[in-house]
Amino acid sequence: MTKQVKMGILGLLLVIPSFLLLFVTVVIPIAVSFKESLVNKDGGYDLSNYKYLFTDKLMRQNIVFSLEVTVISVVIVLIISYALAAYMRFNKGKLVAWIRNMYMIPIFIPSVIATYGLIQLLGNHGWLSRWVLLLGGGEIPRIIFDMKGIIIANLWFNIPFTTMLLGSALAGVPDSVMESAKDVGAGKLRLFTRFILPLTYKTLLVAVTFVFMGVIGSFTAPFLLGPNAPQMLGVSMEQIFGVFQEKEQASALAFFTFLLCSVMGYFYIRSMVKEEGARS
Amino acid sequence: MLRKKSALTLLTVTTVTAALLAGCGNSNNAENANAGAANNSKANNAAADNAAADNAAANASGNAAPANTTADPVEFSFYFTGSENVKNLWDTLIPMFEKDHANIKVKEVYIPSGTGAQPTYDRILAAKKAGKGSGDIDLYEDGLNNVTQGQKDDLWETLDPAKIANLASIDANTMKDVSNLAVPYRSSAVILAYNSEKVQTPPKTLDELFAWIKANPEKFAYNDPSTGGAGSSFVTTTLYKTLPEDALHNTDPSIEKQWDTGFNTLKDLGKYVYGKGIYPKKNQGTLDLLISGEVDMIPAWSDMALEQIGNGQLPATTKLAQITPGFTGGPTYLMVPKLSEKKDAVNEFLNFVLSPEAQSVVVTAMHGFPGIKLSNMPQDIQDSFKGVAEGFRTFNIGDLGDDINKRWQSDVAAQ
């Protein structure tokens, strides 16, 4: 055996444990729920549960609603987080230090508690409306128990981590690059589009994937802050599984959610592989 | 050095792989066993028969030997779920029981509401399918849907009045509704809780209530019926308003056509309830709205409302009223898993729970309705229920409850 073959075998052996772990905790459950999702009412196998997902008016609304909430949340989270991270990267002073100390706090508050906090804060007779009244304002419009409520909660949960992620990417943009670009006369916009964005693009993609997956499968906030109908997929899945006891339909919905996430995963992995390939 | 290292890695890898594979194999075995059990219900029956035989044997010996040859006390585990008040109730009742029955110990397992009720049922079912008896659960408390579910899965022991003398004090119709598979040891009623500062004369009938809701837009809320019994009762009562009384005990799906009028009423009410169609989650969701003053009237469980008035969560101006005919309420049930090996001890415990003494605790500590007929209760408690108990209606519509929730979701919530 040459050394190369030996090393190859060793490499394979080292990969096996993580592969097996992935196989047992991810691949098998997905395969099982896929199989279960194909079981129809009479015990046979067909696509009736998937047909139900896309023909039932309510389920279709749920899917569209979830995607809407997710896309809007992802966009807003990215804009705010990028702005925050960029601000912290390129500015100095008390305010920056203050933001740097504070922006992580939401991560340490459990989601259920944060959600109840939001209800207390934003409810019709909540803190916010009481302050508005005290300061001479009128009734504020309803913010929770609809899409806005879920999005606000998603911002709260996702901005800290995304800011952290983007912050580390921005920290990796060398000052020398920025300075030399400035020297040859690049404006702020050009600096951003030609240097900063390309250098942080990969992390941005990671952030999109994380926020997308986190939001589309979320349960606590949509359950407590969302409307009764349409529901987010997580809430709907729980209802179908726990209340209506339709295991097969819940499996179909779970598998569909998995597919949505894996589409995101595909783009992410493809860009990673491209990057790796370009490097070697 | 390198070789040593790689040998070590190799060893680790093989160990981990072996462990994982073993895990795999086990789960496969379990699945096979499941499939086998499901396919071959004969085997199950045989197992049940065995257990019954064992039990009979134990019974016989128990009868033959004098009761006070106390070796170790029998300990059975009692799983129950509910809000804090349910836990408080059992914390009071179980010491009372153990004081008089030194040979029996009750192992209390409290599962806070909403976290584990379904898994407990699944555990009993899984234990049965895997041939492991009752999974160490000897007594289980939950709502009606678990009784009917267990009836289909053949999980519950049929209760025998010869062994539990106090079963005779329960209304025979209630026992018939659950085919003698469960003990309805306490009941709660759904009532209207309202802010008496804003509402001088509460509605007395369902029609008056509808009129009130329309006259006071956004001041009434009921919770999503799939998340809590109070909202569910409001929906059921509305659906069955024009139907004959015995429809409430009808599990035949053909009755669903007659729900149309009720669903139309609910759809119509959607514009007038809180937030023009916001249905809070869980029983507590509507109570929270009443506490914050966002609504003035809600359907609520009497025991929850009374307790929260008592400890000051709900403002003291909150009052309760029942309409006639009353909102459907429901008992909470105790079920004995068929494969439990400690049924004698459990039977004795159930007998105690149904005694007037224990039932008085249910009434005074829980603000609940007794599970046994009022005529079997002490006189002062009978007096305290004058005028309240008449409006109390229980129901058993089996799986139709799920259909109501499903249809409510698409017809009312998503209109």
XYZ file of C-alpha atoms in Angstrom:
695
model
C 0.000 0.000 0.000
C 1.347 3.364 -0.849
C 1.221 6.139 1.664
C -1.420 7.891 -0.328
C -3.821 4.939 -0.199
C -3.199 4.576 3.520
C -3.945 8.188 4.137
C -7.022 7.885 1.976
C -8.356 4.998 4.040
C -7.606 6.845 7.242
C -9.455 9.867 5.892
C -12.489 7.766 5.060
C -12.443 6.168 8.497
C -12.326 9.576 10.110
C -15.341 10.694 8.127
C -17.420 7.641 8.951
C -18.434 8.583 12.539
C -19.821 11.954 11.538
C -21.438 10.420 8.509
C -23.098 7.730 10.638
C -24.235 10.303 13.143
C -25.748 12.325 10.329
C -27.271 9.180 8.888
C -28.943 8.142 12.148
C -30.102 11.579 13.281
C -30.986 13.157 9.933
C -31.218 10.791 6.996
C -33.206 8.007 8.664
C -35.812 10.343 10.256
C -36.301 12.104 6.935
C -36.656 8.812 5.114
C -39.122 7.544 7.725
C -41.238 10.667 7.592
C -41.123 10.618 3.803
C -42.388 7.059 3.822
C -45.084 7.960 6.328
C -46.128 10.968 4.284
C -46.979 8.667 1.388
C -49.432 6.580 3.391
C -53.004 7.398 2.412
C -56.221 7.025 4.370
C -56.699 3.393 3.347
C -53.190 2.361 4.322
C -51.869 2.262 0.755
C -49.188 4.485 -0.714
C -49.830 7.475 -2.930
C -49.322 11.202 -3.087
C -52.694 12.153 -1.572
C -51.139 13.937 1.419
C -49.051 16.127 -0.862
C -52.048 16.738 -3.067
C -53.857 17.902 0.058
C -51.016 20.319 0.874
C -51.357 22.096 -2.439
C -55.081 21.821 -3.115
C -56.536 22.619 0.290
C -57.221 26.328 0.340
C -56.165 26.754 3.953
C -52.925 24.800 3.572
C -51.993 26.770 0.468
C -52.577 29.978 2.393
C -50.362 28.653 5.189
C -47.516 27.886 2.798
C -47.739 31.265 1.075
C -48.002 33.023 4.422
C -44.931 31.214 5.805
C -42.873 32.072 2.751
C -43.981 35.686 2.914
C -43.089 36.005 6.585
C -39.768 34.260 5.997
C -38.703 36.334 2.998
C -39.708 39.635 4.625
C -37.955 38.659 7.872
C -34.779 37.605 6.059
C -34.614 40.846 4.079
C -35.227 43.120 7.066
C -32.895 41.158 9.341
C -30.097 41.332 6.783
C -30.516 45.040 6.134
C -30.543 45.945 9.823
C -27.768 43.534 10.784
C -25.539 44.611 7.921
C -26.055 48.249 8.766
C -25.332 47.608 12.444
C -22.254 45.518 11.735
C -20.908 47.995 9.196
C -21.535 50.860 11.566
C -19.633 49.089 14.312
C -16.791 48.209 11.928
C -16.152 51.621 10.435
C -16.950 53.932 13.322
C -15.548 54.521 16.751
C -16.843 56.204 19.835
C -19.206 55.807 22.776
C -22.218 54.865 20.696
C -20.361 52.021 19.001
C -19.115 50.701 22.329
C -22.634 50.927 23.640
C -24.139 49.023 20.714
C -21.374 46.440 20.933
C -22.206 45.818 24.587
C -25.946 45.685 24.100
C -26.766 43.961 20.826
C -26.195 40.436 22.114
C -28.674 40.669 24.968
C -31.652 39.151 23.083
C -29.694 35.927 22.578
C -29.740 35.326 26.324
C -33.502 35.670 26.729
C -35.462 32.443 26.172
C -37.829 32.727 23.253
C -41.004 32.007 25.212
C -40.219 34.735 27.704
C -39.277 37.161 24.954
C -42.527 36.390 23.166
C -44.636 37.026 26.267
C -42.587 40.169 26.783
C -43.519 41.320 23.299
C -47.195 40.635 24.023
C -46.938 42.726 27.190
C -45.131 45.463 25.318
C -47.091 45.637 22.104
C -50.556 44.456 23.138
C -53.444 46.843 22.792
C -53.239 47.832 26.428
C -49.552 47.112 26.654
C -46.612 49.241 27.716
C -46.140 50.868 24.357
C -49.710 52.117 24.058
C -49.654 53.311 27.672
C -46.533 55.381 26.963
C -48.054 56.742 23.798
C -51.179 57.718 25.745
C -49.091 59.334 28.468
C -47.208 61.384 25.905
C -50.454 62.612 24.425
C -50.818 60.217 21.516
C -53.958 58.352 20.591
C -54.680 54.644 20.199
C -51.875 52.877 18.381
C -52.775 50.431 15.617
C -52.686 46.741 16.388
C -49.206 45.313 15.894
C -49.422 41.772 17.213
C -51.663 38.779 16.413
C -50.910 39.130 12.719
C -47.953 38.979 10.339
C -46.349 42.097 11.827
C -46.150 40.483 15.248
C -44.323 37.431 13.940
C -41.902 39.572 11.938
C -41.114 41.766 14.935
C -40.381 38.678 16.995
C -38.198 37.271 14.218
C -36.191 40.487 14.135
C -35.671 40.254 17.868
C -34.488 36.654 17.679
C -32.336 36.880 14.545
C -30.653 40.289 14.464
C -28.104 39.655 17.245
C -26.682 36.465 15.811
C -26.694 37.748 12.238
C -24.970 40.960 13.316
C -22.331 38.907 15.071
C -21.803 36.776 11.971
C -21.567 39.750 9.627
C -19.471 41.667 12.127
C -16.794 38.995 12.032
C -16.842 39.013 8.232
C -16.526 42.787 8.121
C -13.686 42.641 10.612
C -11.892 40.547 8.053
C -11.962 43.316 5.447
C -8.396 44.664 5.591
C -7.988 48.353 6.264
C -5.174 48.449 3.682
C -7.590 47.495 0.891
C -9.996 50.218 1.901
C -7.289 52.822 2.160
C -5.651 52.028 -1.151
C -9.064 52.083 -2.849
C -9.759 55.440 -1.275
C -6.372 56.668 -2.453
C -7.167 55.989 -6.073
C -10.418 57.860 -5.652
C -13.136 55.244 -4.999
C -16.329 56.795 -3.621
C -18.236 55.331 -0.703
C -20.739 53.508 -2.893
C -18.064 52.035 -5.098
C -16.085 51.019 -2.016
C -19.117 49.167 -0.778
C -20.164 47.450 -4.000
C -16.670 46.617 -5.261
C -14.853 45.722 -2.065
C -16.887 45.322 1.082
C -19.797 43.368 -0.389
C -17.695 40.892 -2.408
C -15.444 40.286 0.587
C -18.380 39.526 2.887
C -20.657 37.891 0.321
C -20.023 34.361 1.519
C -20.894 35.134 5.116
C -23.963 36.965 3.912
C -25.092 33.768 2.238
C -24.463 31.827 5.443
C -26.559 34.393 7.310
C -29.408 34.125 4.781
C -29.422 30.350 5.166
C -29.455 30.523 8.953
C -32.190 33.127 9.185
C -34.296 31.431 6.524
C -34.178 28.037 8.239
C -34.671 29.518 11.669
C -37.721 31.495 10.636
C -39.495 28.978 8.436
C -39.483 26.314 11.127
C -40.204 28.626 14.045
C -43.026 27.803 16.406
C -43.177 29.752 19.670
C -43.532 33.260 18.319
C -45.919 32.411 15.470
C -48.047 30.328 17.848
C -48.373 33.047 20.479
C -48.116 36.189 18.362
C -49.503 35.104 15.018
C -53.015 35.085 13.578
C -55.328 32.052 13.875
C -55.310 31.680 10.128
C -53.310 31.538 8.005
C -50.652 29.938 10.188
C -46.942 29.470 9.804
C -45.910 25.946 8.823
C -44.538 25.117 12.273
C -47.818 25.976 13.984
C -49.837 24.219 11.338
C -47.694 21.109 11.663
C -48.194 21.044 15.419
C -51.939 21.448 14.982
C -52.209 18.693 12.387
C -50.050 16.358 14.452
C -51.162 17.137 17.993
C -54.760 18.279 17.632
C -56.096 16.575 14.524
C -53.822 13.539 14.991
C -53.184 13.230 11.253
C -49.652 11.852 11.421
C -49.331 11.298 7.675
C -50.352 14.823 6.773
C -47.987 16.259 9.361
C -45.198 14.132 7.867
C -45.981 15.445 4.407
C -45.831 19.007 5.688
C -42.588 18.294 7.545
C -41.042 16.805 4.445
C -42.154 19.772 2.372
C -40.569 22.152 4.904
C -37.415 20.080 4.700
C -37.422 20.457 0.914
C -37.772 24.226 1.217
C -34.826 24.325 3.590
C -32.749 22.011 1.432
C -33.198 24.357 -1.527
C -31.526 27.033 0.585
C -28.928 24.498 1.671
C -28.218 23.615 -1.952
C -27.347 27.181 -2.909
C -25.230 27.505 0.193
C -23.290 24.303 -0.396
C -22.884 25.036 -4.116
C -21.281 28.380 -3.413
C -19.045 26.799 -0.787
C -17.877 24.101 -3.186
C -17.258 26.684 -5.914
C -15.176 28.723 -3.531
C -13.146 25.711 -2.436
C -12.604 24.653 -6.017
C -11.406 28.093 -6.996
C -8.927 28.118 -4.167
C -7.043 24.882 -4.898
C 4.165 8.000 16.910
C 1.943 8.460 13.912
C 1.096 4.788 13.882
C 0.156 4.861 17.555
C -2.065 7.818 16.936
C -3.808 6.291 13.975
C -4.296 3.041 15.846
C -5.951 5.027 18.591
C -8.146 6.826 16.092
C -9.040 3.563 14.486
C -10.032 2.148 17.845
C -12.192 5.144 18.635
C -13.789 4.994 15.232
C -14.640 1.327 15.518
C -16.082 1.802 18.982
C -18.260 4.696 17.923
C -19.348 2.861 14.799
C -20.192 -0.220 16.767
C -22.181 1.824 19.256
C -24.087 3.563 16.509
C -24.763 0.337 14.683
C -25.951 -1.249 17.883
C -28.299 1.674 18.375
C -29.535 1.186 14.846
C -30.117 -2.462 15.377
C -32.052 -1.829 18.539
C -34.364 0.655 16.975
C -34.954 -1.735 14.115
C -35.790 -4.487 16.516
C -38.181 -2.258 18.362
C -39.835 -1.328 15.125
C -40.176 -4.930 14.120
C -41.662 -5.676 17.489
C -44.079 -2.818 16.993
C -45.114 -4.031 13.616
C -45.486 -7.517 14.963
C -47.573 -6.346 17.853
C -49.769 -4.241 15.631
C -50.324 -7.035 13.162
C -50.899 -9.698 15.688
C -53.432 -8.401 18.109
C -54.003 -11.967 19.205
C -50.664 -11.892 20.945
C -51.717 -8.718 22.675
C -54.896 -10.247 23.861
C -52.988 -13.204 25.113
C -50.686 -10.894 26.998
C -53.648 -9.060 28.423
C -55.199 -12.346 29.451
C -51.995 -13.316 31.165
C -51.916 -10.043 32.991
C -55.522 -10.502 33.976
C -54.767 -13.995 35.214
C -51.820 -12.715 37.199
C -53.999 -10.077 38.605
C -56.684 -12.545 39.547
C -54.070 -14.621 41.274
C -52.820 -11.619 43.128
C -56.371 -10.803 44.023
C -57.044 -14.230 45.378
C -53.952 -14.246 47.485
C -54.723 -10.730 48.588
C -58.139 -11.830 49.727
C -56.884 -14.930 51.386
C -54.181 -13.254 53.398
C -55.227 -10.779 56.013
C -54.665 -7.235 54.809
C -52.319 -6.268 57.599
C -49.509 -8.687 56.868
C -47.641 -5.617 55.750
C -44.472 -6.455 53.926
C -43.367 -3.601 51.707
C -46.069 -1.160 50.795
C -47.288 -1.399 47.211
C -46.190 1.646 45.290
C -48.021 2.602 42.115
C -47.249 5.533 39.884
C -49.890 8.051 39.063
C -49.324 10.332 36.054
C -51.438 13.421 35.798
C -51.416 16.620 33.872
C -53.038 19.985 34.294
C -52.506 23.423 35.696
C -50.964 24.183 39.052
C -54.330 23.828 40.793
C -54.530 20.161 39.775
C -51.153 19.515 41.354
C -52.275 21.251 44.544
C -55.362 19.071 44.636
C -53.374 15.839 44.471
C -50.840 17.159 46.953
C -53.765 17.424 49.363
C -55.576 14.216 48.479
C -52.690 11.752 48.298
C -51.440 12.289 51.892
C -55.043 11.912 53.070
C -55.216 8.555 51.302
C -51.826 7.328 52.438
C -52.634 8.094 56.056
C -55.475 5.572 56.016
C -53.782 3.058 53.739
C -50.354 2.392 55.158
C -49.810 -0.520 52.761
C -50.120 1.628 49.626
C -47.857 4.375 48.417
C -48.748 6.685 45.564
C -45.892 7.899 43.403
C -47.016 11.210 42.041
C -45.768 12.213 38.573
C -46.946 15.659 37.614
C -46.633 16.742 34.012
C -47.317 20.471 33.667
C -50.044 21.154 31.198
C -48.957 21.438 27.599
C -45.598 19.755 27.935
C -46.150 16.090 28.187
C -49.723 14.893 28.166
C -49.469 13.383 24.714
C -46.118 11.703 25.349
C -47.566 10.028 28.459
C -50.325 8.485 26.398
C -47.790 7.501 23.760
C -45.655 5.890 26.450
C -48.494 3.684 27.579
C -49.261 2.736 24.000
C -45.605 2.131 23.144
C -45.080 -0.002 26.246
C -48.058 -2.104 25.272
C -46.877 -2.542 21.701
C -43.396 -3.466 22.865
C -44.827 -6.008 25.299
C -43.568 -4.137 28.342
C -46.775 -3.974 30.346
C -48.059 -0.521 31.098
C -44.709 1.256 31.024
C -44.783 1.726 34.795
C -47.838 3.933 34.576
C -50.580 2.571 36.787
C -53.033 5.437 36.774
C -53.410 8.286 34.336
C -55.471 11.428 34.376
C -56.568 13.292 31.273
C -59.495 14.502 29.227
C -62.157 12.744 27.234
C -60.248 12.485 23.967
C -57.640 10.291 25.620
C -60.371 8.041 26.947
C -61.831 7.550 23.480
C -58.416 7.232 21.907
C -57.483 4.553 24.437
C -60.754 2.785 23.805
C -59.737 2.360 20.177
C -56.232 1.246 21.124
C -57.650 -1.055 23.809
C -55.529 0.466 26.560
C -57.881 0.982 29.494
C -59.153 -1.478 32.034
C -62.920 -1.778 32.288
C -63.730 -0.665 35.809
C -65.671 -3.042 37.971
C -68.201 -1.711 40.519
C -67.613 -4.876 42.538
C -64.057 -3.760 43.181
C -64.682 -0.033 43.419
C -67.788 0.343 45.518
C -68.043 4.093 45.150
C -68.470 3.867 41.390
C -72.145 3.543 42.246
C -72.229 7.175 43.333
C -71.432 8.413 39.844
C -74.209 9.261 37.446
C -74.782 6.081 35.432
C -75.101 8.005 32.150
C -71.678 9.568 32.571
C -70.155 6.147 33.073
C -72.026 4.845 30.045
C -70.559 7.644 27.912
C -67.082 6.293 28.568
C -68.067 2.592 28.540
C -66.889 2.196 32.155
C -63.302 2.742 31.086
C -62.591 5.847 33.129
C -63.572 7.581 36.342
C -64.885 11.126 35.899
C -63.643 12.229 39.305
C -64.175 15.969 38.952
C -65.870 18.325 36.573
C -65.424 21.878 35.590
C -67.997 24.065 34.002
C -67.408 26.702 31.412
C -69.009 29.959 32.448
C -68.977 33.549 31.337
C -66.461 35.695 33.170
C -67.165 39.385 32.840
C -66.048 42.775 34.087
C -68.913 43.928 36.270
C -67.887 47.560 35.948
C -68.635 47.497 32.256
C -71.413 44.926 32.133
C -74.370 45.473 34.445
C -76.669 42.685 33.312
C -74.883 39.653 31.917
C -76.644 37.649 29.175
C -78.823 34.807 30.407
C -79.132 32.755 27.241
C -76.973 32.064 24.250
C -79.122 34.354 22.076
C -78.720 37.195 24.545
C -74.996 36.567 24.517
C -74.863 36.787 20.718
C -76.845 40.023 20.876
C -74.447 41.385 23.500
C -71.410 40.494 21.376
C -72.900 42.344 18.418
C -73.875 45.350 20.529
C -70.363 45.575 22.029
C -67.959 44.958 19.156
C -64.470 43.716 20.062
C -65.355 43.396 23.743
C -65.798 39.611 23.655
C -63.149 36.977 23.007
C -63.100 33.219 22.966
C -59.959 31.170 22.561
C -59.023 29.014 19.577
C -61.037 25.819 20.305
C -58.144 23.525 19.457
C -56.022 25.098 22.189
C -58.321 25.080 25.186
C -61.614 23.811 26.520
C -63.266 27.150 27.207
C -63.268 28.208 23.569
C -64.096 24.694 22.521
C -67.131 24.735 24.778
C -68.306 28.049 23.324
C -68.057 26.592 19.832
C -69.719 23.289 20.726
C -72.530 25.023 22.596
C -73.155 27.258 19.591
C -73.153 24.341 17.159
C -75.535 22.277 19.265
C -77.820 25.173 20.184
C -80.672 24.146 17.917
C -80.015 20.407 18.094
C -81.885 18.044 20.413
C -80.322 17.439 23.835
C -79.279 13.847 23.122
C -77.158 15.022 20.168
C -74.509 15.843 22.764
C -74.033 12.126 23.333
C -74.074 11.185 19.679
C -70.781 10.124 18.121
C -72.221 9.431 14.677
C -70.576 11.606 11.977
C -73.886 11.961 10.126
C -74.822 14.689 12.592
C -72.122 16.974 11.166
C -74.460 18.313 8.501
C -76.521 19.912 11.223
C -73.590 22.053 12.351
C -73.999 24.411 9.391
C -76.271 26.887 11.188
C -73.881 27.043 14.116
C -70.847 27.606 11.933
C -72.652 30.362 10.081
C -73.396 32.057 13.411
C -69.727 31.782 14.399
C -68.581 33.111 11.034
C -70.939 36.024 11.441
C -69.674 36.689 14.994
C -66.094 36.871 13.671
C -66.429 40.567 12.850
C -67.622 41.388 16.355
C -65.193 39.491 18.539
C -61.860 40.820 19.813
C -59.708 42.274 17.061
C -62.391 41.477 14.449
C -61.444 37.831 14.431
C -58.530 37.252 16.778
C -58.886 34.092 18.844
C -56.203 33.939 21.554
C -54.331 30.714 22.170
C -55.145 28.623 25.247
C -57.669 29.248 28.020
C -55.261 31.633 29.653
C -55.085 33.741 26.485
C -58.594 35.085 26.907
C -58.174 35.441 30.673
C -55.131 37.631 29.972
C -57.264 39.868 27.777
C -59.817 40.178 30.557
C -57.048 40.999 33.027
C -55.604 43.747 30.802
C -59.081 45.142 30.214
C -59.011 44.659 26.467
C -62.243 42.700 26.539
C -65.165 42.711 28.962
C -66.503 39.199 28.630
C -65.078 35.751 27.891
C -66.019 32.105 28.276
C -63.692 30.563 30.884
C -63.351 27.474 33.044
C -64.969 28.149 36.393
C -62.114 26.691 38.409
C -59.470 28.757 36.610
C -61.476 31.964 36.893
C -62.334 31.458 40.570
C -58.756 30.674 41.444
C -57.439 33.729 39.622
C -60.010 35.989 41.226
C -59.014 34.455 44.543
C -55.320 35.213 44.215
C -55.837 38.626 42.685
C -54.736 37.963 39.116
C -58.166 38.813 37.794
C -59.523 42.125 39.086
C -61.986 41.840 41.952
C -64.661 43.343 39.725
C -64.693 40.128 37.681
C -67.936 38.208 38.061
C -69.081 34.861 36.771
C -72.396 33.904 35.244
C -73.842 30.823 33.624
C -76.281 30.923 30.730
C -79.174 28.507 30.271
C -78.855 25.973 28.863
C -75.302 25.963 30.148
C -72.081 25.811 28.247
C -70.929 22.258 27.815
C -68.463 21.412 30.519
C -66.588 18.273 30.998
C -65.224 15.907 33.558
C -61.586 15.025 33.897
C -60.993 11.328 33.897
C -58.783 8.829 35.669
C -57.858 5.820 33.593
C -56.239 2.550 34.620
C -53.952 1.035 31.968
C -55.113 -2.504 31.242
C -51.638 -3.940 31.679
C -50.908 -2.328 35.031
C -49.817 -4.855 37.628
C -50.991 -2.915 40.644
C -54.671 -2.679 39.912
C -55.795 -3.635 43.427
C -53.963 -0.733 44.987
C -55.208 1.545 42.226
C -58.790 0.398 42.743
C -58.549 1.194 46.401
C -57.221 4.631 45.566
C -60.032 5.250 43.086
C -62.537 4.216 45.704
C -61.052 6.818 48.020
C -61.095 9.526 45.344
C -64.808 8.958 44.876
C -65.601 9.129 48.570
C -67.605 12.180 49.718
C -64.619 13.138 51.878
C -62.224 13.399 48.931
C -64.856 14.909 46.684
C -65.381 17.688 49.220
C -61.722 18.616 48.744
C -62.328 18.769 44.987
C -65.158 21.199 45.572
C -63.541 23.411 48.181
C -59.920 23.410 47.031
C -60.433 23.206 43.285
C -63.678 25.148 42.961
C -64.734 22.210 40.810
C -67.886 20.190 40.505
C -67.808 16.827 42.239
C -67.492 13.755 40.068
C -70.142 11.899 42.025
C -73.827 12.756 42.119
C -74.605 15.780 44.254
C -77.068 13.770 46.326
C -74.096 11.777 47.631
C -72.296 14.858 48.859
C -72.499 16.417 52.333
C -75.516 18.676 52.803
C -73.608 21.978 52.983
C -71.953 21.290 49.631
C -75.269 20.336 48.100
C -76.599 23.703 49.266
C -73.670 25.613 47.802
C -74.427 24.199 44.350
C -78.031 25.304 44.319
C -78.743 27.152 41.102
C -75.346 26.465 39.579
C -75.373 22.774 38.865
C -78.632 22.834 36.910
C -76.990 24.547 33.972
C -74.177 22.024 33.912
C -74.045 19.804 30.854
C -71.474 17.228 29.953
C -71.067 15.799 26.518
C -69.453 12.976 24.659
C -69.209 13.366 20.941
C -66.125 11.202 20.499
C -63.939 12.069 17.540
C -66.373 14.677 16.305
C -64.496 17.185 18.467
C -61.532 16.954 16.088
C -63.807 17.543 13.129
C -65.254 20.600 14.839
C -61.765 22.010 15.335
C -60.768 21.293 11.755
C -63.870 22.872 10.346
C -63.615 25.825 12.712
C -60.077 26.381 11.478
C -61.087 26.543 7.819
C -64.574 28.060 8.139
C -64.227 30.548 10.961
C -60.546 31.366 11.495
C -59.680 31.500 7.806
C -62.819 33.133 6.509
